Amino acid sequence: MKIKKSIFILMVIVLITILGTVLYKGEKYNLIIIASFALSCLPFYFKYENSKPKIREVVVLATMIALTVVSRTFFMLTPSFKPVTAMVIICGIVFGPASGFMCGSLSATLSDFVFGIGPWTPFQMIAWGIIGYGAGIFSKNLFKNKFLLYGYSAICGLAFSMVMDLWSVLAFETSFNLTRYLAIVLTSLPTTLIYIVSNIIFMFLLSKTMFQILQRVKIKYGITEGKIE
């Protein structure tokens, strides 16, 4: 039932994208993509809900989301240099893929109440959400190998930048323009580099301490989701 629900939602998303593209013939392609990105979060939310988390697990996740939001706000004056990605990765590794996605997507939404909510928000939600989900999938390897952890952090910096560059194209065009996208990717390389470097720096500074603290929290409250050995 859980799988059928997620498959149904994904099919609806694909159908909306195809029908919207055909009906509007590219005139509102950007709005269709934005809606598709927003709807893409639903299967992950259902996955977390279907896992039937205990109240204490929800409280711990809410605390992680709050810390992530605060960390982004604290570094408001340093554009692109923020610990959000590192926090989301750590959450995914310790608490599992579903919690990692929830932390990433909800942190993007809530922190945008400070930074400004707009059509770019779904792109941030899906980007940080997938980053957290991926961290949960590869948690054992990332937890044991620091080089893989830093490498994953760097790749996430590049991936996040490229997803947001997609939004930048749609902000200027009514349809996706590959030439403009590649141009934006090239011109945003300095920003992308900041993403990559900041992710590695914050992961270096936070990972050891946060892993220790969060592992103690898991043991204390008997949280088994995302168990790493």
CSV table of C-alpha atoms in Angstrom, one decimal:
chain,number,residue,atom,x,y,z
A,1,MET,CA,0.0,0.0,0.0
A,2,LYS,CA,2.8,2.4,0.9
A,3,ILE,CA,4.6,1.7,-2.4
A,4,LYS,CA,1.4,2.0,-4.4
A,5,LYS,CA,0.7,5.4,-2.9
A,6,SER,CA,4.1,6.8,-3.7
A,7,ILE,CA,4.0,5.3,-7.3
A,8,PHE,CA,0.5,6.9,-7.7
A,9,ILE,CA,1.8,10.3,-6.6
A,10,LEU,CA,4.8,10.1,-8.9
A,11,MET,CA,2.6,9.1,-11.9
A,12,VAL,CA,0.4,12.2,-11.1
A,13,ILE,CA,3.5,14.4,-11.1
A,14,VAL,CA,4.6,13.1,-14.4
A,15,LEU,CA,1.1,13.4,-15.9
A,16,ILE,CA,0.8,17.0,-14.7
A,17,THR,CA,4.2,17.8,-16.3
A,18,ILE,CA,3.4,16.2,-19.6
A,19,LEU,CA,-0.2,17.6,-19.9
A,20,GLY,CA,0.9,21.0,-18.8
A,21,THR,CA,3.7,21.1,-21.3
A,22,VAL,CA,1.4,20.0,-24.1
A,23,LEU,CA,-1.6,22.2,-23.2
A,24,TYR,CA,0.4,25.4,-22.7
A,25,LYS,CA,3.0,24.6,-25.4
A,26,GLY,CA,5.8,26.0,-23.3
A,27,GLU,CA,4.1,29.3,-22.4
A,28,LYS,CA,4.0,28.4,-18.7
A,29,TYR,CA,6.6,25.7,-18.6
A,30,ASN,CA,8.4,27.4,-15.7
A,31,LEU,CA,5.3,27.3,-13.5
A,32,ILE,CA,4.7,23.6,-14.4
A,33,ILE,CA,8.2,22.7,-13.4
A,34,ILE,CA,7.9,24.6,-10.1
A,35,ALA,CA,4.7,22.8,-9.3
A,36,SER,CA,6.3,19.4,-10.2
A,37,PHE,CA,9.2,20.1,-7.9
A,38,ALA,CA,6.8,21.0,-5.0
A,39,LEU,CA,4.7,17.8,-5.6
A,40,SER,CA,7.8,15.7,-5.7
A,41,CYS,CA,8.2,16.1,-2.0
A,42,LEU,CA,4.9,14.3,-1.2
A,43,PRO,CA,6.1,10.7,-1.6
A,44,PHE,CA,8.9,11.3,0.9
A,45,TYR,CA,6.5,12.9,3.4
A,46,PHE,CA,4.2,9.9,3.1
A,47,LYS,CA,7.2,7.6,3.5
A,48,TYR,CA,8.0,9.3,6.8
A,49,GLU,CA,4.4,9.3,7.9
A,50,ASN,CA,4.0,5.6,7.1
A,51,SER,CA,7.0,4.7,9.2
A,52,LYS,CA,4.8,5.7,12.2
A,53,PRO,CA,7.5,7.6,14.1
A,54,LYS,CA,7.1,7.8,17.9
A,55,ILE,CA,6.6,11.2,19.5
A,56,ARG,CA,10.1,11.3,20.9
A,57,GLU,CA,11.5,10.7,17.4
A,58,VAL,CA,9.4,13.5,16.0
A,59,VAL,CA,10.6,15.8,18.7
A,60,VAL,CA,14.2,15.0,18.0
A,61,LEU,CA,13.7,15.6,14.3
A,62,ALA,CA,11.9,18.9,15.0
A,63,THR,CA,14.9,19.9,17.1
A,64,MET,CA,17.3,19.1,14.3
A,65,ILE,CA,15.1,21.1,11.8
A,66,ALA,CA,15.1,24.0,14.3
A,67,LEU,CA,18.9,23.9,14.7
A,68,THR,CA,19.3,23.8,10.9
A,69,VAL,CA,17.0,26.8,10.4
A,70,VAL,CA,18.8,28.8,13.1
A,71,SER,CA,22.2,27.9,11.6
A,72,ARG,CA,21.1,29.3,8.3
A,73,THR,CA,19.7,32.4,9.8
A,74,PHE,CA,22.9,32.9,11.9
A,75,PHE,CA,25.0,33.1,8.8
A,76,MET,CA,22.6,35.4,7.0
A,77,LEU,CA,25.3,37.9,6.3
A,78,THR,CA,27.5,35.4,4.5
A,79,PRO,CA,25.8,34.4,1.2
A,80,SER,CA,26.3,30.8,0.1
A,81,PHE,CA,28.5,30.1,3.2
A,82,LYS,CA,26.1,28.3,5.5
A,83,PRO,CA,26.0,25.0,7.5
A,84,VAL,CA,22.6,23.9,6.2
A,85,THR,CA,23.8,21.1,3.9
A,86,ALA,CA,26.2,19.8,6.6
A,87,MET,CA,23.4,19.7,9.1
A,88,VAL,CA,21.0,17.9,6.7
A,89,ILE,CA,23.7,15.3,5.8
A,90,ILE,CA,24.4,14.6,9.5
A,91,CYS,CA,20.7,14.2,10.2
A,92,GLY,CA,20.3,11.8,7.3
A,93,ILE,CA,23.3,9.7,8.4
A,94,VAL,CA,22.2,9.4,12.0
A,95,PHE,CA,18.4,9.2,11.6
A,96,GLY,CA,17.9,7.6,8.2
A,97,PRO,CA,16.8,8.6,4.7
A,98,ALA,CA,13.2,9.7,5.5
A,99,SER,CA,14.3,11.9,8.4
A,100,GLY,CA,17.1,13.3,6.3
A,101,PHE,CA,14.6,14.3,3.6
A,102,MET,CA,12.2,15.9,6.2
A,103,CYS,CA,15.1,17.8,7.7
A,104,GLY,CA,16.3,19.2,4.4
A,105,SER,CA,12.9,20.1,2.8
A,106,LEU,CA,11.3,21.5,6.0
A,107,SER,CA,14.4,23.5,6.9
A,108,ALA,CA,14.3,25.1,3.5
A,109,THR,CA,10.7,26.0,3.9
A,110,LEU,CA,10.9,27.4,7.4
A,111,SER,CA,14.1,29.3,6.9
A,112,ASP,CA,12.6,30.9,3.8
A,113,PHE,CA,10.2,32.7,6.1
A,114,VAL,CA,13.2,34.7,7.1
A,115,PHE,CA,15.0,34.8,3.7
A,116,GLY,CA,11.9,35.1,1.7
A,117,ILE,CA,9.5,32.4,0.3
A,118,GLY,CA,9.1,32.3,-3.5
A,119,PRO,CA,9.0,30.0,-6.5
A,120,TRP,CA,12.6,29.1,-5.7
A,121,THR,CA,11.6,27.5,-2.4
A,122,PRO,CA,10.4,24.1,-4.0
A,123,PHE,CA,13.8,23.8,-5.6
A,124,GLN,CA,15.6,24.3,-2.3
A,125,MET,CA,13.2,21.8,-0.7
A,126,ILE,CA,13.8,19.0,-3.2
A,127,ALA,CA,17.6,19.7,-3.4
A,128,TRP,CA,18.2,19.7,0.4
A,129,GLY,CA,15.7,16.9,0.8
A,130,ILE,CA,17.4,14.6,-1.7
A,131,ILE,CA,20.8,15.5,-0.1
A,132,GLY,CA,19.5,14.3,3.3
A,133,TYR,CA,17.8,11.2,1.8
A,134,GLY,CA,21.0,10.2,0.0
A,135,ALA,CA,23.0,10.7,3.2
A,136,GLY,CA,20.7,8.2,4.9
A,137,ILE,CA,21.0,5.7,2.1
A,138,PHE,CA,24.8,5.8,2.3
A,139,SER,CA,25.0,6.3,6.0
A,140,LYS,CA,27.3,3.4,6.9
A,141,ASN,CA,29.9,4.3,4.4
A,142,LEU,CA,29.7,8.1,5.2
A,143,PHE,CA,29.8,7.5,8.9
A,144,LYS,CA,32.9,5.3,8.8
A,145,ASN,CA,34.9,7.1,6.1
A,146,LYS,CA,35.7,10.8,6.6
A,147,PHE,CA,37.0,11.1,3.0
A,148,LEU,CA,33.8,9.8,1.6
A,149,LEU,CA,31.9,12.1,3.9
A,150,TYR,CA,33.8,15.2,2.8
A,151,GLY,CA,33.5,14.0,-0.8
A,152,TYR,CA,29.8,13.6,-0.5
A,153,SER,CA,29.6,17.1,1.0
A,154,ALA,CA,31.5,18.5,-1.9
A,155,ILE,CA,29.2,16.8,-4.5
A,156,CYS,CA,26.2,18.0,-2.7
A,157,GLY,CA,27.5,21.6,-2.9
A,158,LEU,CA,27.8,21.2,-6.7
A,159,ALA,CA,24.4,19.5,-7.0
A,160,PHE,CA,22.6,22.1,-4.9
A,161,SER,CA,24.1,24.9,-7.0
A,162,MET,CA,23.1,23.2,-10.3
A,163,VAL,CA,19.5,22.7,-9.1
A,164,MET,CA,19.2,26.4,-8.1
A,165,ASP,CA,20.7,27.3,-11.5
A,166,LEU,CA,17.7,25.5,-13.0
A,167,TRP,CA,15.5,27.9,-11.1
A,168,SER,CA,17.5,30.8,-12.3
A,169,VAL,CA,16.8,29.8,-15.9
A,170,LEU,CA,13.1,29.5,-15.3
A,171,ALA,CA,13.1,32.9,-13.7
A,172,PHE,CA,14.1,34.4,-17.0
A,173,GLU,CA,12.5,32.0,-19.5
A,174,THR,CA,9.0,30.6,-20.0
A,175,SER,CA,10.6,27.3,-21.0
A,176,PHE,CA,13.9,25.6,-20.3
A,177,ASN,CA,16.8,27.0,-22.3
A,178,LEU,CA,19.9,24.7,-22.2
A,179,THR,CA,22.2,27.4,-23.5
A,180,ARG,CA,21.2,29.9,-20.8
A,181,TYR,CA,21.4,27.1,-18.2
A,182,LEU,CA,25.0,26.3,-19.2
A,183,ALA,CA,25.9,30.0,-19.2
A,184,ILE,CA,24.4,30.4,-15.7
A,185,VAL,CA,26.2,27.3,-14.5
A,186,LEU,CA,29.5,28.8,-15.7
A,187,THR,CA,29.0,32.3,-14.4
A,188,SER,CA,27.9,30.9,-11.0
A,189,LEU,CA,31.1,28.8,-10.5
A,190,PRO,CA,32.5,31.1,-7.8
A,191,THR,CA,29.3,30.7,-5.8
A,192,THR,CA,29.4,26.9,-6.4
A,193,LEU,CA,32.9,26.8,-5.1
A,194,ILE,CA,31.8,28.6,-2.0
A,195,TYR,CA,29.0,26.0,-1.5
A,196,ILE,CA,31.6,23.2,-1.9
A,197,VAL,CA,34.2,24.7,0.4
A,198,SER,CA,31.7,25.7,3.1
A,199,ASN,CA,30.1,22.2,3.1
A,200,ILE,CA,33.5,20.6,3.7
A,201,ILE,CA,34.5,23.2,6.4
A,202,PHE,CA,31.3,22.9,8.3
A,203,MET,CA,31.3,19.1,8.0
A,204,PHE,CA,34.9,19.1,9.4
A,205,LEU,CA,33.8,21.3,12.3
A,206,LEU,CA,30.5,19.7,13.2
A,207,SER,CA,30.4,16.0,12.2
A,208,LYS,CA,32.5,14.5,15.0
A,209,THR,CA,30.7,16.3,17.8
A,210,MET,CA,27.2,16.0,16.4
A,211,PHE,CA,27.6,12.4,15.6
A,212,GLN,CA,28.5,11.7,19.2
A,213,ILE,CA,25.7,13.8,20.6
A,214,LEU,CA,23.0,12.5,18.3
A,215,GLN,CA,24.1,8.9,18.8
A,216,ARG,CA,23.7,9.4,22.6
A,217,VAL,CA,20.2,10.8,21.9
A,218,LYS,CA,19.3,7.8,19.8
A,219,ILE,CA,20.4,5.4,22.6
A,220,LYS,CA,18.7,7.4,25.3
A,221,TYR,CA,15.3,7.6,23.6
A,222,GLY,CA,15.6,4.2,21.9
A,223,ILE,CA,15.4,5.5,18.3
A,224,THR,CA,16.2,2.7,15.9
A,225,GLU,CA,15.5,4.5,12.6
A,226,GLY,CA,18.6,5.0,10.6
A,227,LYS,CA,20.7,2.7,12.8
A,228,ILE,CA,24.4,2.8,11.8
A,229,GLU,CA,27.0,0.3,12.9
